[in-house]
Amino acid sequence: NAGVTQTPKFQVLKTGQSMTLQCAQDMNHNSMYWYRQDPGMGLRLIYYSASEGTTDKGEVPNGYNVSRLNKREFSLRLESAAPSQTSVYFCASRTGQRVSYTFGSGTRLTVV
Amino acid sequence: DQQVKQNSPSLSVQEGRISILNCDYTNSMFDYFLWYKKYPAEGPTFLISISSIKDKNEDGRFTVFLNKSAKHLSLHIVPSQPGDSAVYFCAASAYGNKLVFGAGTILRVKS
């Protein structure tokens, strides 16, 4: 089982560049999430999708957009990257029956 | 406003001793609590959980205690092993909604 797959694992961007972080899950989960992890801040929710066709803002959505392409895939886009978006990004998913999430291995993004 | 707080950024424990990681929450609507473990360069993995209708849940070396009146939960690891060295995140949910995470505690188990 692959679980939750994130690509790329590492990325360096220049300020103002755009990029899309990809996430796919093969567990037939309904809900998907994007978090960022920063030192001393824990995991903060950026956007989530409770089910295919829906997306909602989380705690820190500014500067990001998302697309729930289908039930498997949930992408996160940075339209104009800023140094404040340097972070480790995690995608997660869960079924409707369990509260627990399954996380991907993360994307380490540096914006210079 | 941090709804889930882990006030100890780090903890160092000798191998074989007990590790106690603490977590406080402010939202009285939270009814399900989880602990996640995270190794460097990996995603968080689920460790143990507890429903608000219980005050204790045990799984092998790991036990979570919940004190609802104090809005406090703790994770006990006995005995601690070097492989337990990781970042531990406390998380909470209200009525099955999205998880809210604490800032994490770095646990170092010395051999």
PDB file of N, CA, C and O in Angstrom, chain A residues 33 35 37-38 40-43 45 48 57-58 90 94 98-106 108, chain B residues 1-2 32 34 36 38 41-46 87 89 93 96-104:
ATOM      1  N   TYR A  33      -6.340  16.830   3.313  1.00  0.00           N
ATOM      2  CA  TYR A  33      -5.903  18.022   4.051  1.00  0.00           C
ATOM      3  C   TYR A  33      -4.502  18.429   3.611  1.00  0.00           C
ATOM      4  O   TYR A  33      -3.676  17.576   3.282  1.00  0.00           O
ATOM      5  N   TYR A  35      -1.354  20.584   5.406  1.00  0.00           N
ATOM      6  CA  TYR A  35      -0.808  21.236   6.591  1.00  0.00           C
ATOM      7  C   TYR A  35       0.585  21.760   6.263  1.00  0.00           C
ATOM      8  O   TYR A  35       1.278  21.241   5.397  1.00  0.00           O
ATOM      9  N   GLN A  37       4.232  22.643   8.479  1.00  0.00           N
ATOM     10  CA  GLN A  37       4.890  22.493   9.766  1.00  0.00           C
ATOM     11  C   GLN A  37       6.035  23.481   9.862  1.00  0.00           C
ATOM     12  O   GLN A  37       6.947  23.465   9.020  1.00  0.00           O
ATOM     13  N   ASP A  38       5.993  24.309  10.882  1.00  0.00           N
ATOM     14  CA  ASP A  38       7.045  25.278  11.131  1.00  0.00           C
ATOM     15  C   ASP A  38       7.534  25.122  12.569  1.00  0.00           C
ATOM     16  O   ASP A  38       6.745  24.788  13.454  1.00  0.00           O
ATOM     17  N   GLY A  40       8.186  25.341  16.291  1.00  0.00           N
ATOM     18  CA  GLY A  40       7.455  26.007  17.361  1.00  0.00           C
ATOM     19  C   GLY A  40       5.993  26.279  17.080  1.00  0.00           C
ATOM     20  O   GLY A  40       5.277  26.774  17.944  1.00  0.00           O
ATOM     21  N   MET A  41       5.557  25.944  15.846  1.00  0.00           N
ATOM     22  CA  MET A  41       4.167  26.231  15.467  1.00  0.00           C
ATOM     23  C   MET A  41       3.350  24.962  15.264  1.00  0.00           C
ATOM     24  O   MET A  41       2.138  25.016  15.110  1.00  0.00           O
ATOM     25  N   GLY A  42       3.988  23.850  15.254  1.00  0.00           N
ATOM     26  CA  GLY A  42       3.264  22.610  15.044  1.00  0.00           C
ATOM     27  C   GLY A  42       2.746  22.481  13.627  1.00  0.00           C
ATOM     28  O   GLY A  42       3.328  23.017  12.681  1.00  0.00           O
ATOM     29  N   LEU A  43       1.650  21.767  13.477  1.00  0.00           N
ATOM     30  CA  LEU A  43       1.016  21.545  12.182  1.00  0.00           C
ATOM     31  C   LEU A  43      -0.186  22.471  12.072  1.00  0.00           C
ATOM     32  O   LEU A  43      -1.117  22.400  12.871  1.00  0.00           O
ATOM     33  N   LEU A  45      -3.296  23.948   9.624  1.00  0.00           N
ATOM     34  CA  LEU A  45      -4.105  23.568   8.470  1.00  0.00           C
ATOM     35  C   LEU A  45      -4.190  24.712   7.476  1.00  0.00           C
ATOM     36  O   LEU A  45      -4.543  25.840   7.817  1.00  0.00           O
ATOM     37  N   TYR A  48      -8.552  22.252   3.298  1.00  0.00           N
ATOM     38  CA  TYR A  48      -8.988  20.868   3.348  1.00  0.00           C
ATOM     39  C   TYR A  48     -10.151  20.647   2.389  1.00  0.00           C
ATOM     40  O   TYR A  48     -10.782  21.603   1.919  1.00  0.00           O
ATOM     41  N   LYS A  57     -11.203  26.688   3.489  1.00  0.00           N
ATOM     42  CA  LYS A  57     -10.011  27.277   4.076  1.00  0.00           C
ATOM     43  C   LYS A  57      -9.786  26.726   5.470  1.00  0.00           C
ATOM     44  O   LYS A  57     -10.725  26.448   6.208  1.00  0.00           O
ATOM     45  N   GLY A  58      -8.506  26.630   5.808  1.00  0.00           N
ATOM     46  CA  GLY A  58      -8.129  26.260   7.157  1.00  0.00           C
ATOM     47  C   GLY A  58      -7.649  27.472   7.923  1.00  0.00           C
ATOM     48  O   GLY A  58      -8.139  28.580   7.719  1.00  0.00           O
ATOM     49  N   PHE A  90       2.687  18.983   4.512  1.00  0.00           N
ATOM     50  CA  PHE A  90       2.181  17.619   4.622  1.00  0.00           C
ATOM     51  C   PHE A  90       0.763  17.546   4.091  1.00  0.00           C
ATOM     52  O   PHE A  90      -0.087  18.387   4.417  1.00  0.00           O
ATOM     53  N   ARG A  94      -8.275  10.969   5.303  1.00  0.00           N
ATOM     54  CA  ARG A  94      -8.956  10.069   6.223  1.00  0.00           C
ATOM     55  C   ARG A  94     -10.304   9.655   5.647  1.00  0.00           C
ATOM     56  O   ARG A  94     -10.866  10.341   4.797  1.00  0.00           O
ATOM     57  N   ARG A  98     -13.181   7.189  10.567  1.00  0.00           N
ATOM     58  CA  ARG A  98     -12.125   7.319  11.560  1.00  0.00           C
ATOM     59  C   ARG A  98     -11.685   8.769  11.672  1.00  0.00           C
ATOM     60  O   ARG A  98     -11.616   9.488  10.691  1.00  0.00           O
ATOM     61  N   VAL A  99     -11.356   9.186  12.886  1.00  0.00           N
ATOM     62  CA  VAL A  99     -10.858  10.544  13.082  1.00  0.00           C
ATOM     63  C   VAL A  99      -9.392  10.641  12.680  1.00  0.00           C
ATOM     64  O   VAL A  99      -8.919  11.673  12.245  1.00  0.00           O
ATOM     65  N   SER A 100      -8.659   9.531  12.809  1.00  0.00           N
ATOM     66  CA  SER A 100      -7.227   9.552  12.569  1.00  0.00           C
ATOM     67  C   SER A 100      -6.891   9.810  11.103  1.00  0.00           C
ATOM     68  O   SER A 100      -7.555   9.302  10.203  1.00  0.00           O
ATOM     69  N   TYR A 101      -5.865  10.600  10.863  1.00  0.00           N
ATOM     70  CA  TYR A 101      -5.386  10.895   9.518  1.00  0.00           C
ATOM     71  C   TYR A 101      -4.222   9.981   9.159  1.00  0.00           C
ATOM     72  O   TYR A 101      -3.482   9.535  10.032  1.00  0.00           O
ATOM     73  N   THR A 102      -4.031   9.783   7.861  1.00  0.00           N
ATOM     74  CA  THR A 102      -2.818   9.195   7.315  1.00  0.00           C
ATOM     75  C   THR A 102      -2.067  10.294   6.581  1.00  0.00           C
ATOM     76  O   THR A 102      -2.652  10.970   5.727  1.00  0.00           O
ATOM     77  N   PHE A 103      -0.813  10.478   6.933  1.00  0.00           N
ATOM     78  CA  PHE A 103      -0.009  11.550   6.355  1.00  0.00           C
ATOM     79  C   PHE A 103       0.941  11.040   5.285  1.00  0.00           C
ATOM     80  O   PHE A 103       1.405   9.894   5.333  1.00  0.00           O
ATOM     81  N   GLY A 104       1.255  11.931   4.339  1.00  0.00           N
ATOM     82  CA  GLY A 104       2.339  11.689   3.411  1.00  0.00           C
ATOM     83  C   GLY A 104       3.669  12.012   4.072  1.00  0.00           C
ATOM     84  O   GLY A 104       3.714  12.458   5.230  1.00  0.00           O
ATOM     85  N   SER A 105       4.750  11.819   3.331  1.00  0.00           N
ATOM     86  CA  SER A 105       6.080  12.005   3.908  1.00  0.00           C
ATOM     87  C   SER A 105       6.570  13.448   3.825  1.00  0.00           C
ATOM     88  O   SER A 105       7.631  13.770   4.351  1.00  0.00           O
ATOM     89  N   GLY A 106       5.812  14.314   3.189  1.00  0.00           N
ATOM     90  CA  GLY A 106       6.118  15.733   3.226  1.00  0.00           C
ATOM     91  C   GLY A 106       6.890  16.258   2.033  1.00  0.00           C
ATOM     92  O   GLY A 106       7.569  15.512   1.317  1.00  0.00           O
ATOM     93  N   ARG A 108       9.579  19.456   1.445  1.00  0.00           N
ATOM     94  CA  ARG A 108      10.345  20.546   2.071  1.00  0.00           C
ATOM     95  C   ARG A 108      10.552  21.627   1.034  1.00  0.00           C
ATOM     96  O   ARG A 108      11.235  21.411   0.028  1.00  0.00           O
TER      97      ARG A 108
ATOM     98  N   ASP B   1      -5.129  32.072  18.513  1.00  0.00           N
ATOM     99  CA  ASP B   1      -5.520  31.411  19.754  1.00  0.00           C
ATOM    100  C   ASP B   1      -5.218  29.917  19.634  1.00  0.00           C
ATOM    101  O   ASP B   1      -5.850  29.217  18.849  1.00  0.00           O
ATOM    102  N   GLN B   2      -4.243  29.458  20.404  1.00  0.00           N
ATOM    103  CA  GLN B   2      -3.862  28.054  20.331  1.00  0.00           C
ATOM    104  C   GLN B   2      -4.840  27.234  21.152  1.00  0.00           C
ATOM    105  O   GLN B   2      -4.888  27.376  22.383  1.00  0.00           O
ATOM    106  N   TYR B  32     -12.351  14.027  21.162  1.00  0.00           N
ATOM    107  CA  TYR B  32     -11.483  12.926  20.746  1.00  0.00           C
ATOM    108  C   TYR B  32     -10.071  13.477  20.652  1.00  0.00           C
ATOM    109  O   TYR B  32      -9.872  14.560  20.091  1.00  0.00           O
ATOM    110  N   LEU B  34      -5.755  12.588  20.109  1.00  0.00           N
ATOM    111  CA  LEU B  34      -4.824  11.664  19.477  1.00  0.00           C
ATOM    112  C   LEU B  34      -3.395  12.113  19.746  1.00  0.00           C
ATOM    113  O   LEU B  34      -3.126  13.303  19.946  1.00  0.00           O
ATOM    114  N   TYR B  36       0.391  11.722  17.809  1.00  0.00           N
ATOM    115  CA  TYR B  36       1.129  11.331  16.624  1.00  0.00           C
ATOM    116  C   TYR B  36       2.612  11.400  16.944  1.00  0.00           C
ATOM    117  O   TYR B  36       3.064  12.235  17.718  1.00  0.00           O
ATOM    118  N   LYS B  38       6.486  11.612  15.060  1.00  0.00           N
ATOM    119  CA  LYS B  38       7.097  12.002  13.799  1.00  0.00           C
ATOM    120  C   LYS B  38       8.616  11.882  13.882  1.00  0.00           C
ATOM    121  O   LYS B  38       9.254  12.512  14.722  1.00  0.00           O
ATOM    122  N   ALA B  41      12.258  13.731   8.478  1.00  0.00           N
ATOM    123  CA  ALA B  41      12.086  13.433   7.053  1.00  0.00           C
ATOM    124  C   ALA B  41      10.952  12.439   6.784  1.00  0.00           C
ATOM    125  O   ALA B  41      10.901  11.836   5.713  1.00  0.00           O
ATOM    126  N   GLU B  42      10.066  12.250   7.759  1.00  0.00           N
ATOM    127  CA  GLU B  42       8.899  11.400   7.552  1.00  0.00           C
ATOM    128  C   GLU B  42       7.644  12.161   7.953  1.00  0.00           C
ATOM    129  O   GLU B  42       7.703  13.167   8.656  1.00  0.00           O
ATOM    130  N   GLY B  43       6.489  11.650   7.515  1.00  0.00           N
ATOM    131  CA  GLY B  43       5.242  12.241   7.954  1.00  0.00           C
ATOM    132  C   GLY B  43       4.856  11.741   9.331  1.00  0.00           C
ATOM    133  O   GLY B  43       5.335  10.704   9.790  1.00  0.00           O
ATOM    134  N   PRO B  44       3.977  12.475  10.026  1.00  0.00           N
ATOM    135  CA  PRO B  44       3.488  11.999  11.331  1.00  0.00           C
ATOM    136  C   PRO B  44       2.737  10.684  11.180  1.00  0.00           C
ATOM    137  O   PRO B  44       2.049  10.470  10.182  1.00  0.00           O
ATOM    138  N   THR B  45       2.879   9.818  12.173  1.00  0.00           N
ATOM    139  CA  THR B  45       2.137   8.562  12.179  1.00  0.00           C
ATOM    140  C   THR B  45       1.321   8.467  13.459  1.00  0.00           C
ATOM    141  O   THR B  45       1.770   8.862  14.542  1.00  0.00           O
ATOM    142  N   PHE B  46       0.123   7.925  13.333  1.00  0.00           N
ATOM    143  CA  PHE B  46      -0.782   7.790  14.463  1.00  0.00           C
ATOM    144  C   PHE B  46      -0.201   6.851  15.511  1.00  0.00           C
ATOM    145  O   PHE B  46       0.325   5.782  15.183  1.00  0.00           O
ATOM    146  N   VAL B  87       9.496  13.526  17.452  1.00  0.00           N
ATOM    147  CA  VAL B  87       8.613  14.622  17.838  1.00  0.00           C
ATOM    148  C   VAL B  87       7.225  14.040  18.055  1.00  0.00           C
ATOM    149  O   VAL B  87       6.739  13.262  17.225  1.00  0.00           O
ATOM    150  N   PHE B  89       3.232  14.892  18.611  1.00  0.00           N
ATOM    151  CA  PHE B  89       2.186  15.902  18.474  1.00  0.00           C
ATOM    152  C   PHE B  89       0.914  15.422  19.144  1.00  0.00           C
ATOM    153  O   PHE B  89       0.467  14.288  18.930  1.00  0.00           O
ATOM    154  N   SER B  93     -10.069  16.758  18.258  1.00  0.00           N
ATOM    155  CA  SER B  93     -11.146  16.908  17.290  1.00  0.00           C
ATOM    156  C   SER B  93     -12.469  17.087  18.033  1.00  0.00           C
ATOM    157  O   SER B  93     -12.668  16.526  19.110  1.00  0.00           O
ATOM    158  N   GLY B  96     -15.797  14.718  15.263  1.00  0.00           N
ATOM    159  CA  GLY B  96     -15.271  14.151  14.030  1.00  0.00           C
ATOM    160  C   GLY B  96     -14.768  15.163  13.023  1.00  0.00           C
ATOM    161  O   GLY B  96     -14.434  14.798  11.893  1.00  0.00           O
ATOM    162  N   ASN B  97     -14.707  16.420  13.427  1.00  0.00           N
ATOM    163  CA  ASN B  97     -14.212  17.444  12.518  1.00  0.00           C
ATOM    164  C   ASN B  97     -12.689  17.427  12.439  1.00  0.00           C
ATOM    165  O   ASN B  97     -12.026  16.624  13.076  1.00  0.00           O
ATOM    166  N   LYS B  98     -12.149  18.360  11.655  1.00  0.00           N
ATOM    167  CA  LYS B  98     -10.717  18.363  11.371  1.00  0.00           C
ATOM    168  C   LYS B  98      -9.893  18.489  12.651  1.00  0.00           C
ATOM    169  O   LYS B  98     -10.294  19.092  13.630  1.00  0.00           O
ATOM    170  N   LEU B  99      -8.714  17.862  12.604  1.00  0.00           N
ATOM    171  CA  LEU B  99      -7.837  17.834  13.765  1.00  0.00           C
ATOM    172  C   LEU B  99      -7.144  19.175  13.972  1.00  0.00           C
ATOM    173  O   LEU B  99      -6.753  19.848  13.016  1.00  0.00           O
ATOM    174  N   VAL B 100      -6.975  19.524  15.247  1.00  0.00           N
ATOM    175  CA  VAL B 100      -6.187  20.696  15.644  1.00  0.00           C
ATOM    176  C   VAL B 100      -4.973  20.160  16.387  1.00  0.00           C
ATOM    177  O   VAL B 100      -5.110  19.376  17.333  1.00  0.00           O
ATOM    178  N   PHE B 101      -3.790  20.582  15.951  1.00  0.00           N
ATOM    179  CA  PHE B 101      -2.551  20.044  16.492  1.00  0.00           C
ATOM    180  C   PHE B 101      -1.873  21.020  17.436  1.00  0.00           C
ATOM    181  O   PHE B 101      -1.981  22.243  17.286  1.00  0.00           O
ATOM    182  N   GLY B 102      -1.129  20.459  18.387  1.00  0.00           N
ATOM    183  CA  GLY B 102      -0.235  21.245  19.212  1.00  0.00           C
ATOM    184  C   GLY B 102       1.092  21.478  18.503  1.00  0.00           C
ATOM    185  O   GLY B 102       1.300  20.991  17.384  1.00  0.00           O
ATOM    186  N   ALA B 103       1.980  22.209  19.168  1.00  0.00           N
ATOM    187  CA  ALA B 103       3.256  22.585  18.557  1.00  0.00           C
ATOM    188  C   ALA B 103       4.269  21.448  18.549  1.00  0.00           C
ATOM    189  O   ALA B 103       5.275  21.528  17.847  1.00  0.00           O
ATOM    190  N   GLY B 104       4.029  20.406  19.335  1.00  0.00           N
ATOM    191  CA  GLY B 104       4.932  19.260  19.357  1.00  0.00           C
ATOM    192  C   GLY B 104       5.941  19.325  20.489  1.00  0.00           C
ATOM    193  O   GLY B 104       6.302  20.406  20.969  1.00  0.00           O
TER     194      GLY B 104
END
